[in-house]
Amino acid sequence: MLLVPCPWCGPRDEVEFSYGGQAGIAYPADPEALDDAAWADFLFMRDNPKGPFAERWNHVYGCRRWFDVVRDTATNDLMEA
Amino acid sequence: MRYWRAAEPKRSYDVVVVGGGGHGLATAYYLARNHDVTDVCVLEKGWLGGGNTARNTTIIRSNYLWDASAGIYDHSLTLWEGLEEDLGFDLQFSQRGVLNLAHDQGDVRSSLRRVNANALNGVDAEWLTPAEVAGFCPIVNVSPDVRYPVLGATLQRRGGTARHDRVAWGFATAADRLGVDVVEHCEVTGFVRGEGGRVEGVHTTRGTIAAASVALVAAGHTSVLAAMVGLRLPLQSHPLQALVSVLLDPVLGCVVMSNAVHVYVSQADKGELVMGAGIDAHNSYTQRGSFHVIEHQLAAALELFPVFAHAKLLRTWGGVVDVCPDASPIIGRAPIDGLFLNCGWGTGGFKATPGAGWVLAETIAKGEPAALAAPFALERFTSGALVDEHGAAAVAH
């Protein structure tokens, strides 16, 4: 069971959150300029490291805000909010 | 008696398979058996079959929606049906039937669609009414006054279970007999790169091994290996948990799966109820998930099977599954010469063990995709020709 550090509500039980995957995936600035490979990269390719991973969480049963956390996927240690 | 030799790795092979689970061992076996490629080594960083092969719920079925999926999964099921004889090894393969329950009108419509799609692809499938479900599996609660009533079910009679450990041992034994080296406790730490970046071997904890072809068959750790050659894949590694009850007298004679209520269960020959459910939502390589996932699946199990309230939980465990965006695997050549992939099976790889090995062996031996593997090439994420088996595969992935 993870204790997720919501920056507004403090550490709360994992069941209050939904998961948003890798952080920092921005919508393409100029979508029409993307070729198929670039679209594939944006839509489907994600980092999947065994180690520190910057990820999104939504405190859906709390303050309902999105935030980023760095978590070590090899240990589940939450490194920073 | 040893089933297979504890081989010392040679300095060079025609094919190195990275990953000594069922899929990797099946790949090596079919390379030797079907293509006479016997200069093959399987490298396993831990003990043989100790990853997801040892951690799944052993369910075998082929009732997938799409043609491409029906092709590879039913080929696999057909291989299962002759596998004990082929390997000369008892796998405790049991075609006890797989029920997929429907709990609302959307479930009913998609289930009937899947039954019809299966029939068109020559995959056995039947639709059962609630009364027929109760006839086939008397302990399922089909009363209409529960939160998620059973409105019917699909039944694949050819589906069932097999003993997971013996599948790994059987393939290892048969591959060893054909000259394949099975090397345990040997972790790949990097790749030998040649002209134009071509993969020409692997660096391991037991030295460097040259290879004309290298196949990554490492399930949840595929991304870690791919990153060593700068290859980014559409995979996310998640915990997937399962559990068993204490040993009980025979009470459940088939496999029961429920997508909406979200549990799947069978009873092992020894007597444990074997249950699994969905992945934990977050990425993790820890081989452990969160307790609320187990709580959720047991609540589902108790509504479907009130008699299970008498059972005690014996143990739980987790594996690391590599999930693709379309809940279908990636099989074929990597965009780097000399490198092949078999990954992305997510929560459903065990059933595909012989089929995946068969088509990957053919792809490696011939240097071009096997017909049954072609739809599952990595290029589908660029072309857009996804094989979307979410939900359609009868369980959430």
Short mmCIF file of C-alpha atoms in Angstrom, two decimals:
data_model
loop_
_atom_site.label_atom_id
_atom_site.label_comp_id
_atom_site.label_asym_id
_atom_site.label_seq_id
_atom_site.Cartn_x
_atom_site.Cartn_y
_atom_site.Cartn_z
CA MET A 1 0.00 0.00 0.00
CA LEU A 2 1.44 3.33 -1.02
CA LEU A 3 1.22 6.50 1.05
CA VAL A 4 1.03 9.19 -1.61
CA PRO A 5 2.29 12.67 -0.70
CA CYS A 6 -0.37 15.08 -1.90
CA PRO A 7 1.25 18.52 -1.85
CA TRP A 8 -2.00 20.08 -0.60
CA CYS A 9 -3.43 17.41 1.71
CA GLY A 10 -0.29 15.68 2.95
CA PRO A 11 0.42 11.94 2.81
CA ARG A 12 -2.79 10.02 2.11
CA ASP A 13 -3.70 6.40 1.40
CA GLU A 14 -3.27 5.25 -2.22
CA VAL A 15 -6.98 4.37 -2.55
CA GLU A 16 -7.83 8.11 -2.57
CA PHE A 17 -5.86 8.64 -5.79
CA SER A 18 -5.97 7.76 -9.44
CA TYR A 19 -2.77 7.23 -11.38
CA GLY A 20 -1.77 9.27 -14.41
CA GLY A 21 1.41 7.62 -15.65
CA GLN A 22 4.56 9.39 -16.76
CA ALA A 23 4.76 13.11 -15.97
CA GLY A 24 5.81 15.79 -18.40
CA ILE A 25 4.17 14.47 -21.59
CA ALA A 26 3.09 17.70 -23.25
CA TYR A 27 0.55 17.85 -26.07
CA PRO A 28 2.42 18.56 -29.31
CA ALA A 29 2.83 22.30 -29.89
CA ASP A 30 2.19 21.93 -33.61
CA PRO A 31 0.15 18.69 -34.06
CA GLU A 32 -0.14 19.02 -37.83
CA ALA A 33 3.64 18.95 -38.16
CA LEU A 34 3.91 15.47 -36.63
CA ASP A 35 4.54 12.43 -38.81
CA ASP A 36 3.28 8.95 -37.90
CA ALA A 37 6.40 8.07 -35.94
CA ALA A 38 6.15 11.25 -33.88
CA TRP A 39 2.47 10.56 -33.18
CA ALA A 40 3.33 7.00 -32.10
CA ASP A 41 5.95 8.45 -29.78
CA PHE A 42 3.48 10.92 -28.25
CA LEU A 43 0.57 8.49 -27.94
CA PHE A 44 2.18 5.19 -27.03
CA MET A 45 5.84 5.40 -26.04
CA ARG A 46 6.54 5.99 -22.37
CA ASP A 47 9.59 5.66 -20.18
CA ASN A 48 9.47 2.50 -18.07
CA PRO A 49 12.55 2.71 -15.86
CA LYS A 50 13.46 0.40 -13.00
CA GLY A 51 14.38 3.26 -10.69
CA PRO A 52 13.32 6.90 -10.24
CA PHE A 53 10.21 7.72 -12.29
CA ALA A 54 8.42 11.07 -12.48
CA GLU A 55 4.70 10.32 -12.52
CA ARG A 56 1.28 11.96 -12.23
CA TRP A 57 -1.29 11.38 -9.50
CA ASN A 58 -4.78 12.85 -9.07
CA HIS A 59 -6.17 13.14 -5.53
CA VAL A 60 -9.57 12.18 -6.88
CA TYR A 61 -11.23 11.47 -3.49
CA GLY A 62 -9.57 14.49 -1.84
CA CYS A 63 -8.68 17.87 -3.24
CA ARG A 64 -9.12 16.58 -6.82
CA ARG A 65 -5.90 18.20 -7.97
CA TRP A 66 -3.17 16.73 -10.18
CA PHE A 67 0.47 16.72 -9.07
CA ASP A 68 3.80 15.08 -9.86
CA VAL A 69 5.78 12.66 -7.70
CA VAL A 70 9.16 11.00 -8.25
CA ARG A 71 8.93 7.36 -7.12
CA ASP A 72 11.54 4.60 -7.32
CA THR A 73 9.82 1.76 -9.19
CA ALA A 74 12.38 -0.74 -7.88
CA THR A 75 11.49 -0.06 -4.24
CA ASN A 76 8.25 2.01 -4.31
CA ASP A 77 10.04 4.67 -2.23
CA LEU A 78 8.40 8.04 -2.86
CA MET A 79 11.32 10.35 -3.35
CA GLU A 80 9.78 13.81 -3.71
CA ALA A 81 6.47 15.49 -4.31
CA MET B 1 17.56 -36.97 -11.44
CA ARG B 2 18.21 -33.71 -13.29
CA TYR B 3 15.71 -32.73 -15.96
CA TRP B 4 18.25 -30.57 -17.82
CA ARG B 5 22.02 -30.02 -17.75
CA ALA B 6 23.37 -27.03 -15.78
CA ALA B 7 25.12 -25.78 -18.91
CA GLU B 8 28.20 -23.57 -18.86
CA PRO B 9 27.65 -20.80 -21.40
CA LYS B 10 29.82 -21.10 -24.53
CA ARG B 11 31.44 -17.99 -26.01
CA SER B 12 29.21 -18.01 -29.07
CA TYR B 13 25.79 -19.20 -30.25
CA ASP B 14 23.57 -18.86 -33.30
CA VAL B 15 20.74 -17.66 -31.06
CA VAL B 16 20.74 -16.33 -27.50
CA VAL B 17 17.32 -16.14 -25.84
CA VAL B 18 17.25 -13.72 -22.89
CA GLY B 19 14.72 -14.96 -20.36
CA GLY B 20 14.24 -18.50 -19.05
CA GLY B 21 10.51 -18.47 -18.49
CA GLY B 22 8.01 -20.52 -20.43
CA HIS B 23 8.10 -18.25 -23.51
CA GLY B 24 11.91 -18.19 -23.75
CA LEU B 25 12.23 -21.93 -23.24
CA ALA B 26 9.46 -22.62 -25.78
CA THR B 27 11.26 -20.37 -28.27
CA ALA B 28 14.47 -22.36 -27.85
CA TYR B 29 12.63 -25.67 -28.04
CA TYR B 30 10.81 -24.81 -31.29
CA LEU B 31 14.00 -23.37 -32.83
CA ALA B 32 15.54 -26.80 -32.38
CA ARG B 33 12.47 -28.92 -33.07
CA ASN B 34 10.96 -27.06 -36.03
CA HIS B 35 13.95 -25.36 -37.64
CA ASP B 36 16.94 -27.51 -36.71
CA VAL B 37 18.59 -24.50 -35.05
CA THR B 38 20.22 -26.21 -32.08
CA ASP B 39 23.15 -23.88 -31.33
CA VAL B 40 20.90 -22.00 -28.90
CA CYS B 41 21.32 -20.71 -25.37
CA VAL B 42 18.62 -19.58 -22.93
CA LEU B 43 19.91 -17.12 -20.31
CA GLU B 44 17.98 -16.71 -17.05
CA LYS B 45 19.07 -14.20 -14.41
CA GLY B 46 17.33 -16.07 -11.60
CA TRP B 47 16.10 -19.63 -11.49
CA LEU B 48 14.30 -21.20 -14.40
CA GLY B 49 10.61 -20.35 -14.58
CA GLY B 50 10.85 -18.21 -11.43
CA GLY B 51 9.32 -15.05 -12.88
CA ASN B 52 5.83 -14.71 -14.27
CA THR B 53 5.79 -18.39 -15.28
CA ALA B 54 5.65 -19.23 -11.56
CA ARG B 55 3.32 -16.38 -10.62
CA ASN B 56 0.31 -16.58 -12.92
CA THR B 57 -3.06 -18.27 -12.43
CA THR B 58 -2.42 -20.86 -15.21
CA ILE B 59 -5.57 -20.16 -17.21
CA ILE B 60 -5.55 -21.31 -20.83
CA ARG B 61 -8.15 -20.17 -23.39
CA SER B 62 -8.30 -18.74 -26.90
CA ASN B 63 -11.67 -16.92 -26.98
CA TYR B 64 -10.30 -13.54 -28.05
CA LEU B 65 -12.31 -11.17 -30.24
CA TRP B 66 -10.10 -10.15 -33.14
CA ASP B 67 -8.92 -12.37 -35.99
CA ALA B 68 -5.23 -11.79 -35.28
CA SER B 69 -5.68 -12.76 -31.64
CA ALA B 70 -7.83 -15.78 -32.43
CA GLY B 71 -5.07 -16.87 -34.82
CA ILE B 72 -2.21 -16.88 -32.35
CA TYR B 73 -4.10 -17.84 -29.18
CA ASP B 74 -5.94 -20.72 -30.85
CA HIS B 75 -2.71 -21.95 -32.43
CA SER B 76 -1.33 -21.94 -28.91
CA LEU B 77 -4.33 -23.84 -27.52
CA THR B 78 -4.01 -26.40 -30.32
CA LEU B 79 -0.35 -26.87 -29.36
CA TRP B 80 -1.33 -27.27 -25.69
CA GLU B 81 -3.65 -30.10 -26.73
CA GLY B 82 -0.70 -32.15 -28.00
CA LEU B 83 2.06 -30.72 -25.84
CA GLU B 84 2.37 -33.42 -23.18
CA GLU B 85 2.87 -36.02 -25.90
CA ASP B 86 5.21 -33.76 -27.87
CA LEU B 87 7.44 -32.94 -24.90
CA GLY B 88 7.08 -36.38 -23.31
CA PHE B 89 6.27 -34.57 -20.07
CA ASP B 90 3.19 -34.48 -17.84
CA LEU B 91 1.94 -30.88 -17.64
CA GLN B 92 -1.30 -31.60 -15.74
CA PHE B 93 -3.09 -29.98 -18.69
CA SER B 94 -6.80 -30.00 -17.94
CA GLN B 95 -9.48 -28.83 -20.39
CA ARG B 96 -12.06 -28.21 -17.68
CA GLY B 97 -13.77 -25.30 -19.48
CA VAL B 98 -13.58 -21.54 -18.98
CA LEU B 99 -16.67 -19.48 -18.13
CA ASN B 100 -16.64 -15.73 -18.77
CA LEU B 101 -19.59 -14.22 -16.89
CA ALA B 102 -21.75 -11.34 -18.14
CA HIS B 103 -23.30 -9.01 -15.55
CA ASP B 104 -25.09 -6.30 -17.51
CA GLN B 105 -26.62 -5.78 -20.94
CA GLY B 106 -23.38 -4.37 -22.33
CA ASP B 107 -21.55 -7.48 -21.14
CA VAL B 108 -24.23 -9.68 -22.72
CA ARG B 109 -23.99 -7.97 -26.10
CA SER B 110 -20.18 -7.99 -26.18
CA SER B 111 -20.13 -11.62 -25.03
CA LEU B 112 -22.54 -12.71 -27.78
CA ARG B 113 -20.49 -10.76 -30.30
CA ARG B 114 -17.36 -12.54 -29.08
CA VAL B 115 -19.06 -15.97 -29.29
CA ASN B 116 -20.01 -15.24 -32.89
CA ALA B 117 -16.54 -13.88 -33.74
CA ASN B 118 -14.98 -16.99 -32.19
CA ALA B 119 -17.29 -19.26 -34.21
CA LEU B 120 -16.26 -17.50 -37.43
CA ASN B 121 -12.61 -18.13 -36.53
CA GLY B 122 -13.16 -21.78 -35.69
CA VAL B 123 -12.68 -21.19 -31.96
CA ASP B 124 -15.13 -23.16 -29.82
CA ALA B 125 -17.51 -20.89 -27.92
CA GLU B 126 -20.99 -21.20 -26.45
CA TRP B 127 -23.43 -18.84 -24.76
CA LEU B 128 -25.00 -20.11 -21.54
CA THR B 129 -28.13 -18.74 -19.84
CA PRO B 130 -27.99 -18.18 -16.06
CA ALA B 131 -29.69 -21.55 -15.51
CA GLU B 132 -27.13 -23.22 -17.76
CA VAL B 133 -24.32 -21.45 -15.88
CA ALA B 134 -25.69 -22.90 -12.63
CA GLY B 135 -25.85 -26.32 -14.29
CA PHE B 136 -22.23 -26.13 -15.43
CA CYS B 137 -20.88 -24.59 -12.22
CA PRO B 138 -23.35 -25.11 -9.35
CA ILE B 139 -21.58 -22.91 -6.79
CA VAL B 140 -21.86 -19.70 -8.85
CA ASN B 141 -24.48 -17.43 -7.34
CA VAL B 142 -27.00 -16.76 -10.14
CA SER B 143 -29.69 -15.18 -7.96
CA PRO B 144 -31.04 -11.95 -9.49
CA ASP B 145 -30.93 -9.89 -6.28
CA VAL B 146 -27.17 -9.27 -6.06
CA ARG B 147 -25.31 -6.11 -7.02
CA TYR B 148 -23.94 -7.68 -10.24
CA PRO B 149 -26.35 -10.48 -11.24
CA VAL B 150 -25.14 -13.19 -13.63
CA LEU B 151 -27.05 -12.62 -16.89
CA GLY B 152 -25.26 -15.41 -18.72
CA ALA B 153 -21.76 -16.52 -19.66
CA THR B 154 -19.62 -17.61 -22.52
CA LEU B 155 -18.10 -21.07 -22.25
CA GLN B 156 -14.99 -22.33 -23.98
CA ARG B 157 -14.92 -26.05 -23.24
CA ARG B 158 -11.39 -26.48 -24.66
CA GLY B 159 -10.06 -23.93 -22.17
CA GLY B 160 -8.65 -24.90 -18.81
CA THR B 161 -5.43 -24.92 -16.82
CA ALA B 162 -1.97 -26.50 -16.70
CA ARG B 163 0.68 -26.82 -14.01
CA HIS B 164 2.85 -23.74 -14.59
CA ASP B 165 6.15 -25.01 -13.16
CA ARG B 166 5.98 -28.21 -15.15
CA VAL B 167 5.49 -26.21 -18.34
CA ALA B 168 8.86 -24.52 -17.81
CA TRP B 169 10.48 -27.79 -16.77
CA GLY B 170 8.97 -29.66 -19.72
CA PHE B 171 10.19 -27.16 -22.31
CA ALA B 172 13.63 -26.96 -20.64
CA THR B 173 13.97 -30.74 -20.58
CA ALA B 174 12.89 -31.18 -24.18
CA ALA B 175 15.06 -28.28 -25.40
CA ASP B 176 18.05 -29.62 -23.47
CA ARG B 177 17.55 -33.02 -25.10
CA LEU B 178 17.82 -31.33 -28.52
CA GLY B 179 21.10 -29.64 -27.58
CA VAL B 180 19.94 -26.26 -26.24
CA ASP B 181 22.00 -24.84 -23.36
CA VAL B 182 19.85 -23.67 -20.43
CA VAL B 183 21.93 -21.31 -18.27
CA GLU B 184 20.50 -20.11 -14.96
CA HIS B 185 21.84 -17.35 -12.68
CA CYS B 186 23.29 -15.45 -15.63
CA GLU B 187 22.08 -11.88 -16.00
CA VAL B 188 22.44 -9.83 -19.16
CA THR B 189 24.18 -6.53 -18.35
CA GLY B 190 24.64 -5.10 -21.85
CA PHE B 191 24.79 -5.80 -25.56
CA VAL B 192 27.63 -6.27 -28.02
CA ARG B 193 27.09 -3.82 -30.89
CA GLY B 194 28.64 -4.22 -34.32
CA GLU B 195 28.61 -2.34 -37.59
CA GLY B 196 25.62 0.00 -37.88
CA GLY B 197 24.62 -0.76 -34.29
CA ARG B 198 23.78 -4.38 -35.08
CA VAL B 199 23.38 -6.54 -31.97
CA GLU B 200 26.05 -9.23 -32.08
CA GLY B 201 25.88 -10.67 -28.58
CA VAL B 202 25.35 -9.98 -24.91
CA HIS B 203 27.48 -9.04 -21.92
CA THR B 204 26.49 -11.10 -18.90
CA THR B 205 27.47 -11.71 -15.30
CA ARG B 206 29.21 -14.84 -16.65
CA GLY B 207 31.11 -13.21 -19.50
CA THR B 208 30.44 -11.99 -23.01
CA ILE B 209 28.53 -14.28 -25.38
CA ALA B 210 28.44 -13.66 -29.13
CA ALA B 211 25.24 -14.41 -31.04
CA ALA B 212 23.98 -14.02 -34.60
CA SER B 213 20.51 -13.33 -33.17
CA VAL B 214 19.39 -12.21 -29.72
CA ALA B 215 15.77 -12.56 -28.60
CA LEU B 216 14.42 -10.58 -25.65
CA VAL B 217 11.79 -12.70 -23.90
CA ALA B 218 11.94 -11.05 -20.50
CA ALA B 219 8.33 -9.99 -19.79
CA GLY B 220 8.24 -7.25 -17.15
CA HIS B 221 11.95 -6.46 -17.50
CA THR B 222 11.94 -6.07 -21.29
CA SER B 223 12.05 -2.27 -21.05
CA VAL B 224 15.15 -2.45 -18.83
CA LEU B 225 16.95 -4.59 -21.42
CA ALA B 226 15.70 -2.53 -24.36
CA ALA B 227 17.00 0.64 -22.70
CA MET B 228 20.50 -0.89 -22.85
CA VAL B 229 20.32 -0.63 -26.66
CA GLY B 230 18.53 2.72 -26.61
CA LEU B 231 15.22 1.20 -27.65
CA ARG B 232 12.02 2.72 -26.23
CA LEU B 233 8.98 0.45 -26.30
CA PRO B 234 5.27 1.06 -25.69
CA LEU B 235 5.37 -0.97 -22.47
CA GLN B 236 4.58 -0.18 -18.87
CA SER B 237 5.51 -2.62 -16.10
CA HIS B 238 2.86 -3.13 -13.44
CA PRO B 239 2.44 -5.43 -10.44
CA LEU B 240 -0.08 -8.22 -10.97
CA GLN B 241 -1.14 -10.12 -7.88
CA ALA B 242 -2.66 -13.51 -7.32
CA LEU B 243 -3.51 -15.57 -4.26
CA VAL B 244 -4.48 -19.03 -3.07
CA SER B 245 -6.77 -20.30 -0.34
CA VAL B 246 -6.02 -23.16 2.00
CA LEU B 247 -6.48 -26.66 0.56
CA LEU B 248 -10.13 -27.58 0.10
CA ASP B 249 -12.02 -30.61 -1.13
CA PRO B 250 -13.00 -30.38 -4.81
CA VAL B 251 -15.63 -27.65 -5.09
CA LEU B 252 -14.95 -25.86 -8.38
CA GLY B 253 -14.59 -27.98 -11.51
CA CYS B 254 -14.00 -25.26 -14.11
CA VAL B 255 -12.39 -21.83 -14.55
CA VAL B 256 -14.67 -18.84 -13.84
CA MET B 257 -13.77 -15.32 -14.93
CA SER B 258 -15.70 -12.12 -14.41
CA ASN B 259 -14.64 -8.87 -15.99
CA ALA B 260 -17.20 -6.53 -14.44
CA VAL B 261 -16.90 -7.93 -10.92
CA HIS B 262 -13.24 -8.59 -11.65
CA VAL B 263 -11.97 -11.85 -10.38
CA TYR B 264 -10.92 -15.10 -11.99
CA VAL B 265 -10.71 -18.36 -10.13
CA SER B 266 -10.02 -22.05 -10.54
CA GLN B 267 -9.18 -24.84 -8.13
CA ALA B 268 -5.77 -26.47 -8.29
CA ASP B 269 -5.59 -30.26 -8.32
CA LYS B 270 -4.08 -30.08 -4.82
CA GLY B 271 -7.14 -28.18 -3.58
CA GLU B 272 -6.27 -24.49 -3.36
CA LEU B 273 -8.59 -21.94 -4.89
CA VAL B 274 -6.33 -19.93 -7.22
CA MET B 275 -7.50 -16.36 -7.77
CA GLY B 276 -6.30 -13.33 -9.66
CA ALA B 277 -7.66 -9.97 -10.70
CA GLY B 278 -6.37 -6.80 -12.30
CA ILE B 279 -3.04 -5.01 -12.24
CA ASP B 280 -2.10 -2.35 -9.74
CA ALA B 281 -2.48 0.96 -11.58
CA HIS B 282 1.03 2.26 -10.92
CA ASN B 283 4.28 1.20 -12.56
CA SER B 284 6.47 -1.00 -10.40
CA TYR B 285 9.17 -3.68 -10.57
CA THR B 286 8.74 -4.72 -6.94
CA GLN B 287 6.83 -7.98 -7.51
CA ARG B 288 4.34 -6.81 -4.90
CA GLY B 289 1.10 -4.91 -5.19
CA SER B 290 -1.20 -3.12 -2.80
CA PHE B 291 -3.64 -4.84 -0.47
CA HIS B 292 -6.71 -2.92 -1.63
CA VAL B 293 -6.49 -4.75 -4.97
CA ILE B 294 -6.74 -8.10 -3.16
CA GLU B 295 -9.56 -6.80 -0.95
CA HIS B 296 -11.46 -5.79 -4.10
CA GLN B 297 -11.00 -9.16 -5.80
CA LEU B 298 -12.03 -11.11 -2.69
CA ALA B 299 -15.18 -9.01 -2.36
CA ALA B 300 -15.97 -9.93 -5.96
CA ALA B 301 -15.25 -13.59 -5.33
CA LEU B 302 -17.50 -13.71 -2.28
CA GLU B 303 -20.45 -12.23 -4.13
CA LEU B 304 -20.07 -14.74 -6.96
CA PHE B 305 -19.27 -17.69 -4.68
CA PRO B 306 -20.87 -17.23 -1.22
CA VAL B 307 -19.48 -20.64 -0.22
CA PHE B 308 -15.95 -19.17 -0.39
CA ALA B 309 -16.70 -17.29 2.85
CA HIS B 310 -15.58 -20.49 4.61
CA ALA B 311 -12.14 -20.44 2.96
CA LYS B 312 -9.03 -18.93 4.52
CA LEU B 313 -6.44 -17.03 2.51
CA LEU B 314 -3.15 -18.94 2.47
CA ARG B 315 -0.76 -16.65 0.59
CA THR B 316 -0.55 -13.86 -1.96
CA TRP B 317 2.20 -12.89 -4.36
CA GLY B 318 2.92 -10.59 -7.27
CA GLY B 319 4.64 -10.60 -10.62
CA VAL B 320 5.73 -7.80 -12.95
CA VAL B 321 3.72 -7.68 -16.17
CA ASP B 322 4.60 -5.62 -19.25
CA VAL B 323 1.41 -4.07 -20.55
CA CYS B 324 0.93 -2.71 -24.10
CA PRO B 325 -1.49 0.12 -24.91
CA ASP B 326 -3.72 -2.24 -26.92
CA ALA B 327 -3.48 -5.23 -24.53
CA SER B 328 -1.82 -7.30 -27.26
CA PRO B 329 1.77 -8.55 -27.40
CA ILE B 330 4.73 -7.37 -29.46
CA ILE B 331 6.34 -10.22 -31.43
CA GLY B 332 8.92 -9.89 -34.16
CA ARG B 333 12.03 -8.05 -35.25
CA ALA B 334 13.21 -5.05 -33.28
CA PRO B 335 14.22 -1.95 -35.29
CA ILE B 336 17.85 -2.98 -34.58
CA ASP B 337 19.43 -5.72 -36.70
CA GLY B 338 20.08 -8.97 -34.88
CA LEU B 339 17.50 -8.26 -32.18
CA PHE B 340 14.06 -9.89 -31.77
CA LEU B 341 11.24 -9.15 -29.34
CA ASN B 342 8.54 -11.14 -27.59
CA CYS B 343 6.95 -8.95 -24.93
CA GLY B 344 3.87 -7.00 -23.94
CA TRP B 345 1.75 -10.03 -23.03
CA GLY B 346 0.55 -8.13 -19.99
CA THR B 347 -1.70 -10.25 -17.82
CA GLY B 348 -2.31 -13.03 -20.33
CA GLY B 349 0.97 -14.59 -21.42
CA PHE B 350 0.82 -18.04 -19.84
CA LYS B 351 -1.85 -19.37 -22.19
CA ALA B 352 0.27 -18.28 -25.14
CA THR B 353 3.46 -20.04 -24.02
CA PRO B 354 3.71 -22.66 -26.78
CA GLY B 355 2.20 -20.42 -29.48
CA ALA B 356 4.49 -17.49 -28.75
CA GLY B 357 7.54 -19.75 -28.74
CA TRP B 358 6.44 -21.32 -32.02
CA VAL B 359 6.02 -18.05 -33.93
CA LEU B 360 9.09 -16.34 -32.47
CA ALA B 361 11.24 -19.37 -33.36
CA GLU B 362 9.90 -19.21 -36.94
CA THR B 363 10.51 -15.45 -37.10
CA ILE B 364 14.12 -15.85 -35.92
CA ALA B 365 14.86 -18.88 -38.11
CA LYS B 366 13.46 -17.33 -41.29
CA GLY B 367 14.39 -13.72 -40.56
CA GLU B 368 10.90 -12.54 -41.40
CA PRO B 369 7.68 -12.45 -39.37
CA ALA B 370 5.74 -15.69 -39.02
CA ALA B 371 2.26 -15.20 -40.49
CA LEU B 372 0.56 -15.51 -37.09
CA ALA B 373 3.02 -13.00 -35.58
CA ALA B 374 2.92 -10.37 -38.32
CA PRO B 375 -0.08 -8.42 -36.91
CA PHE B 376 1.79 -8.09 -33.61
CA ALA B 377 4.86 -6.32 -34.99
CA LEU B 378 6.11 -3.22 -33.19
CA GLU B 379 5.33 -1.18 -36.33
CA ARG B 380 1.59 -1.32 -35.55
CA PHE B 381 2.00 1.58 -33.13
CA THR B 382 3.19 3.74 -36.01
CA SER B 383 0.76 2.44 -38.64
CA GLY B 384 -2.18 2.59 -36.23
CA ALA B 385 -3.21 -1.02 -36.91
CA LEU B 386 -3.65 -1.83 -33.23
CA VAL B 387 -5.08 -5.17 -32.07
CA ASP B 388 -7.31 -3.70 -29.39
CA GLU B 389 -8.14 -6.53 -26.99
CA HIS B 390 -9.06 -4.40 -23.97
CA GLY B 391 -12.40 -5.67 -22.74
CA ALA B 392 -12.76 -7.55 -26.00
CA ALA B 393 -10.40 -10.12 -24.52
CA ALA B 394 -13.13 -10.86 -21.99
CA VAL B 395 -11.16 -9.53 -19.04
CA ALA B 396 -9.71 -6.14 -18.29
CA HIS B 397 -5.97 -5.97 -18.75
#
